Tab-separated table of C-alpha atoms in Angstrom:
chain	number	residue	atom	x	y	z
C	851	THR	CA	120.918	120.657	56.491
C	852	GLN	CA	122.120	124.104	57.384
C	853	LEU	CA	119.814	125.477	60.372
C	854	LEU	CA	120.273	129.274	61.523
C	855	GLU	CA	118.609	128.772	64.527
C	856	GLN	CA	117.762	133.199	65.888
C	857	SER	CA	117.246	134.198	69.428
C	858	PRO	CA	114.547	136.286	70.595
C	859	GLN	CA	112.243	136.066	68.283
C	860	PHE	CA	110.561	138.920	69.002
C	861	LEU	CA	111.725	142.392	71.289
C	862	SER	CA	109.342	144.972	72.324
C	863	ILE	CA	111.675	147.525	73.810
C	864	GLN	CA	111.653	151.105	74.705
C	865	GLU	CA	113.923	154.202	72.448
C	866	GLY	CA	117.407	154.308	74.325
C	867	GLU	CA	117.425	150.689	75.607
C	868	ASN	CA	120.471	148.160	74.386
C	869	LEU	CA	119.778	145.065	72.843
C	870	THR	CA	121.223	142.420	71.885
C	871	VAL	CA	120.365	139.442	69.176
C	872	TYR	CA	121.355	135.996	68.568
C	873	CYS	CA	121.842	133.686	65.585
C	874	ASN	CA	123.714	130.111	66.194
C	875	SER	CA	123.997	126.941	64.255
C	876	SER	CA	125.578	124.063	64.494
C	877	SER	CA	127.165	124.363	60.992
C	878	VAL	CA	129.801	126.828	59.628
C	879	PHE	CA	129.665	128.900	57.412
C	880	SER	CA	131.907	131.078	54.960
C	881	SER	CA	130.277	134.022	56.141
C	882	LEU	CA	127.161	135.282	57.846
C	883	GLN	CA	125.262	138.038	56.782
C	884	TRP	CA	122.953	139.984	58.545
C	885	TYR	CA	119.869	142.126	56.967
C	886	ARG	CA	117.233	143.962	57.998
C	887	GLN	CA	113.216	143.944	56.545
C	888	GLU	CA	110.343	146.115	56.762
C	889	PRO	CA	107.029	145.366	55.827
C	890	GLY	CA	106.149	145.631	52.304
C	891	GLU	CA	110.182	145.400	50.334
C	892	GLY	CA	112.860	142.622	50.515
C	893	PRO	CA	115.431	142.406	53.128
C	894	VAL	CA	118.590	144.649	52.800
C	895	LEU	CA	122.062	143.539	53.550
C	896	LEU	CA	123.656	145.285	57.532
C	897	VAL	CA	126.796	143.177	56.691
C	898	THR	CA	129.222	140.670	55.763
C	899	VAL	CA	131.403	138.671	58.444
C	900	VAL	CA	133.798	136.202	57.631
C	901	THR	CA	136.582	135.805	59.743
C	902	GLY	CA	136.147	133.670	62.973
C	903	GLY	CA	135.870	136.704	66.124
C	904	GLU	CA	135.346	139.820	63.847
C	905	VAL	CA	133.774	141.998	64.605
C	906	LYS	CA	132.325	145.071	62.656
C	907	LYS	CA	130.361	148.562	64.154
C	908	LEU	CA	127.946	150.169	61.802
C	909	LYS	CA	127.163	153.384	64.177
C	910	ARG	CA	124.778	151.403	66.651
C	911	LEU	CA	124.758	148.494	65.452
C	912	THR	CA	127.558	145.599	66.349
C	913	PHE	CA	128.114	142.611	64.965
C	914	GLN	CA	130.306	139.993	65.900
C	915	PHE	CA	131.030	136.191	64.505
C	916	GLY	CA	131.857	133.948	66.634
C	917	ASP	CA	135.368	132.104	66.811
C	918	ALA	CA	134.207	129.189	65.207
C	919	ARG	CA	132.345	130.734	62.610
C	920	LYS	CA	128.894	128.862	63.857
C	921	ASP	CA	127.777	132.142	65.855
C	922	SER	CA	126.633	135.473	65.582
C	923	SER	CA	125.082	138.390	66.980
C	924	LEU	CA	123.795	141.466	66.505
C	925	HIS	CA	123.990	144.059	69.301
C	926	ILE	CA	122.309	147.828	68.914
C	927	THR	CA	123.220	150.980	71.405
C	928	ALA	CA	120.732	153.358	72.086
C	929	ALA	CA	117.765	151.735	69.979
C	930	GLN	CA	115.482	154.458	68.136
C	931	PRO	CA	111.987	153.873	66.381
C	932	GLY	CA	113.781	153.684	63.337
C	933	ASP	CA	115.427	150.319	64.105
C	934	THR	CA	111.855	148.948	64.033
C	935	GLY	CA	112.276	145.732	61.811
C	936	LEU	CA	112.440	142.259	60.876
C	937	TYR	CA	116.930	141.277	61.374
C	938	LEU	CA	117.666	138.000	59.712
C	939	CYS	CA	121.216	136.623	59.703
C	940	ALA	CA	121.913	134.826	56.875
C	941	GLY	CA	124.629	131.856	56.634
C	942	LEU	CA	126.930	131.494	53.452
C	943	ASP	CA	128.106	128.613	52.438
C	944	TYR	CA	130.630	127.880	49.043
C	945	MET	CA	129.617	124.199	49.151
C	946	PHE	CA	126.034	124.969	48.418
C	947	GLY	CA	126.766	127.681	45.173
C	948	ASN	CA	126.568	130.228	47.382
C	949	LYS	CA	123.512	129.305	48.740
C	950	LEU	CA	122.262	131.553	51.857
C	951	VAL	CA	119.921	130.043	54.197
C	952	PHE	CA	118.254	132.370	56.323
C	953	GLY	CA	117.370	131.640	60.132
C	954	ALA	CA	113.806	132.992	60.730
C	955	GLY	CA	114.065	136.253	62.095
C	956	THR	CA	114.099	138.778	65.369
C	957	ILE	CA	111.112	140.890	65.066
C	958	LEU	CA	112.361	143.919	66.936
C	959	ARG	CA	109.839	146.967	67.988
C	960	VAL	CA	110.741	150.152	69.453
C	961	LYS	CA	108.168	152.010	71.229
C	962	SER	CA	108.923	156.043	71.314
H	1118	ASP	CA	115.382	151.269	44.332
H	1119	SER	CA	117.395	148.220	45.113
H	1120	GLY	CA	118.858	147.543	41.570
H	1121	VAL	CA	116.928	144.242	41.817
H	1122	THR	CA	113.231	144.804	39.557
H	1123	GLN	CA	110.557	142.010	40.289
H	1124	THR	CA	106.604	142.316	38.463
H	1125	PRO	CA	104.094	142.411	39.574
H	1126	LYS	CA	104.131	143.529	43.339
H	1127	HIS	CA	100.546	141.822	44.060
H	1128	LEU	CA	99.284	138.700	42.469
H	1129	ILE	CA	95.453	137.048	43.280
H	1130	THR	CA	94.541	134.038	41.091
H	1131	ALA	CA	92.370	131.075	41.965
H	1132	THR	CA	93.822	127.724	43.047
H	1133	GLY	CA	95.205	124.972	39.979
H	1134	GLN	CA	96.087	128.131	37.969
H	1135	ARG	CA	99.251	129.126	36.828
H	1136	VAL	CA	101.046	131.872	37.280
H	1137	THR	CA	104.946	133.594	36.232
H	1138	LEU	CA	106.962	135.973	37.788
H	1139	ARG	CA	109.211	138.252	36.365
H	1140	CYS	CA	112.711	139.397	37.879
H	1141	SER	CA	115.308	141.792	36.435
H	1142	PRO	CA	118.865	141.327	38.001
H	1143	ARG	CA	121.360	144.363	39.623
H	1144	SER	CA	123.221	145.662	36.387
H	1145	GLY	CA	126.456	143.041	36.502
H	1146	ASP	CA	125.342	140.588	38.372
H	1147	LEU	CA	125.367	137.231	36.827
H	1148	SER	CA	123.582	135.172	39.822
H	1149	VAL	CA	119.814	135.214	40.465
H	1150	TYR	CA	118.529	133.145	43.491
H	1151	TRP	CA	114.734	132.870	44.390
H	1152	TYR	CA	113.091	132.471	47.715
H	1153	GLN	CA	110.016	132.217	49.179
H	1154	GLN	CA	108.857	134.076	52.502
H	1155	SER	CA	105.726	133.028	54.533
H	1156	LEU	CA	104.887	134.017	58.079
H	1157	ASP	CA	105.524	130.153	59.149
H	1158	GLN	CA	108.099	129.475	57.767
H	1159	GLY	CA	110.728	132.373	56.704
H	1160	LEU	CA	112.580	132.806	53.661
H	1161	GLN	CA	112.893	129.655	51.856
H	1162	PHE	CA	115.771	129.852	49.083
H	1163	LEU	CA	114.155	127.738	45.807
H	1164	ILE	CA	116.779	127.992	43.575
H	1165	GLN	CA	119.878	129.322	41.946
H	1166	TYR	CA	120.933	130.116	38.585
H	1167	TYR	CA	124.172	131.906	37.388
H	1168	ASN	CA	124.641	132.717	33.871
H	1169	GLY	CA	121.932	131.300	32.277
H	1170	GLU	CA	122.533	127.440	34.265
H	1171	GLU	CA	120.880	126.253	37.448
H	1172	ARG	CA	123.822	125.465	40.472
H	1173	ALA	CA	121.831	125.242	43.156
H	1174	LYS	CA	118.520	124.277	44.130
H	1175	GLY	CA	116.429	124.250	47.162
H	1176	ASN	CA	113.235	123.167	48.586
H	1177	ILE	CA	111.614	123.994	45.555
H	1178	LEU	CA	108.494	121.600	44.232
H	1179	GLU	CA	108.246	119.963	41.255
H	1180	ARG	CA	105.109	122.198	39.850
H	1181	PHE	CA	107.237	125.421	40.457
H	1182	SER	CA	110.250	125.797	37.725
H	1183	ALA	CA	112.301	128.849	36.534
H	1184	GLN	CA	114.952	129.466	34.691
H	1185	GLN	CA	117.197	132.392	33.709
H	1186	PHE	CA	117.532	133.937	29.932
H	1187	PRO	CA	120.612	135.410	27.908
H	1188	ASP	CA	119.521	138.503	28.609
H	1189	LEU	CA	119.929	137.142	32.349
H	1190	HIS	CA	116.158	138.028	33.775
H	1191	SER	CA	114.966	135.123	35.462
H	1192	GLU	CA	111.007	134.036	35.681
H	1193	LEU	CA	109.793	131.548	38.356
H	1194	ASN	CA	106.921	129.386	36.857
H	1195	LEU	CA	103.564	127.961	39.625
H	1196	SER	CA	101.707	126.061	38.251
H	1197	SER	CA	98.843	123.951	39.947
H	1198	LEU	CA	98.409	126.318	42.745
H	1199	GLU	CA	97.082	125.725	45.602
H	1200	LEU	CA	96.300	127.647	48.660
H	1201	GLY	CA	99.136	126.995	50.631
H	1202	ASP	CA	101.582	128.756	47.926
H	1203	SER	CA	100.045	131.951	48.841
H	1204	ALA	CA	103.368	133.569	49.922
H	1205	LEU	CA	106.004	136.440	49.527
H	1206	TYR	CA	108.887	135.697	46.385
H	1207	PHE	CA	111.667	137.488	46.375
H	1208	CYS	CA	114.859	137.734	43.990
H	1209	ALA	CA	117.612	138.731	45.038
H	1210	SER	CA	120.789	138.990	42.668
H	1211	SER	CA	124.450	138.633	43.845
H	1212	VAL	CA	128.058	138.725	41.771
H	1213	ASP	CA	128.955	135.473	41.979
H	1214	ARG	CA	131.104	134.877	45.212
H	1215	ALA	CA	128.334	136.673	47.074
H	1216	LEU	CA	130.188	137.605	49.868
H	1217	GLY	CA	128.989	141.133	49.343
H	1218	GLY	CA	125.567	140.360	50.016
H	1219	TYR	CA	122.449	139.459	47.344
H	1220	THR	CA	120.751	142.582	46.500
H	1221	PHE	CA	116.548	142.250	46.609
H	1222	GLY	CA	113.711	142.988	44.850
H	1223	SER	CA	110.654	144.073	46.615
H	1224	GLY	CA	109.000	140.500	45.903
H	1225	THR	CA	106.074	139.172	44.098
H	1226	ARG	CA	102.630	138.830	46.906
H	1227	LEU	CA	100.556	135.901	45.598
H	1228	THR	CA	97.126	135.377	46.927
H	1229	VAL	CA	95.741	131.651	45.520
H	1230	VAL	CA	91.850	132.032	46.624
């Protein structure tokens, strides 16, 4: 069974602070994807990382894929209230028919 | 609008009943995935179809079934409903290799009373 563990489960911070969310697994994945979900909506893809050690930046968000392709992190710089939401990491394994396995998610609340 | 259409948005039904959830994938996507999201279980993979054929199965109960039609829309059938089946049900679609990620619909909120 492939499992992805995310930490922390919940994060409440002030506007302007930095934060990091972690996603760890004992399994190797073909790629890791990060999604953001708002209440009443489906998850929306933020980024896909494929190569071990890869770093991708999306404005104030920095995503990193571990060298062994088992873990990933999401770092947000100078968080804003608009960043509030549920952040989900998901592992993709072609051996399982392109099925995405999701972590439990990190609920982020940014207070102004 | 993500391009993935799910209907209905909300559904309230009684225990023991049967419901059908419908999904139209994004134009050009051949793969359709169904997920169940609940507070205690997170997003759980149920089943995947590719171009009309079942490709992968997850923790889908025997009371649940799905199919993908020639026009690529998909239906998830839930029968003999129990209180514990109350959840958000999401459909997602992708191109075959899914490296570009899934595109999710807005979900169907099922409440079993």
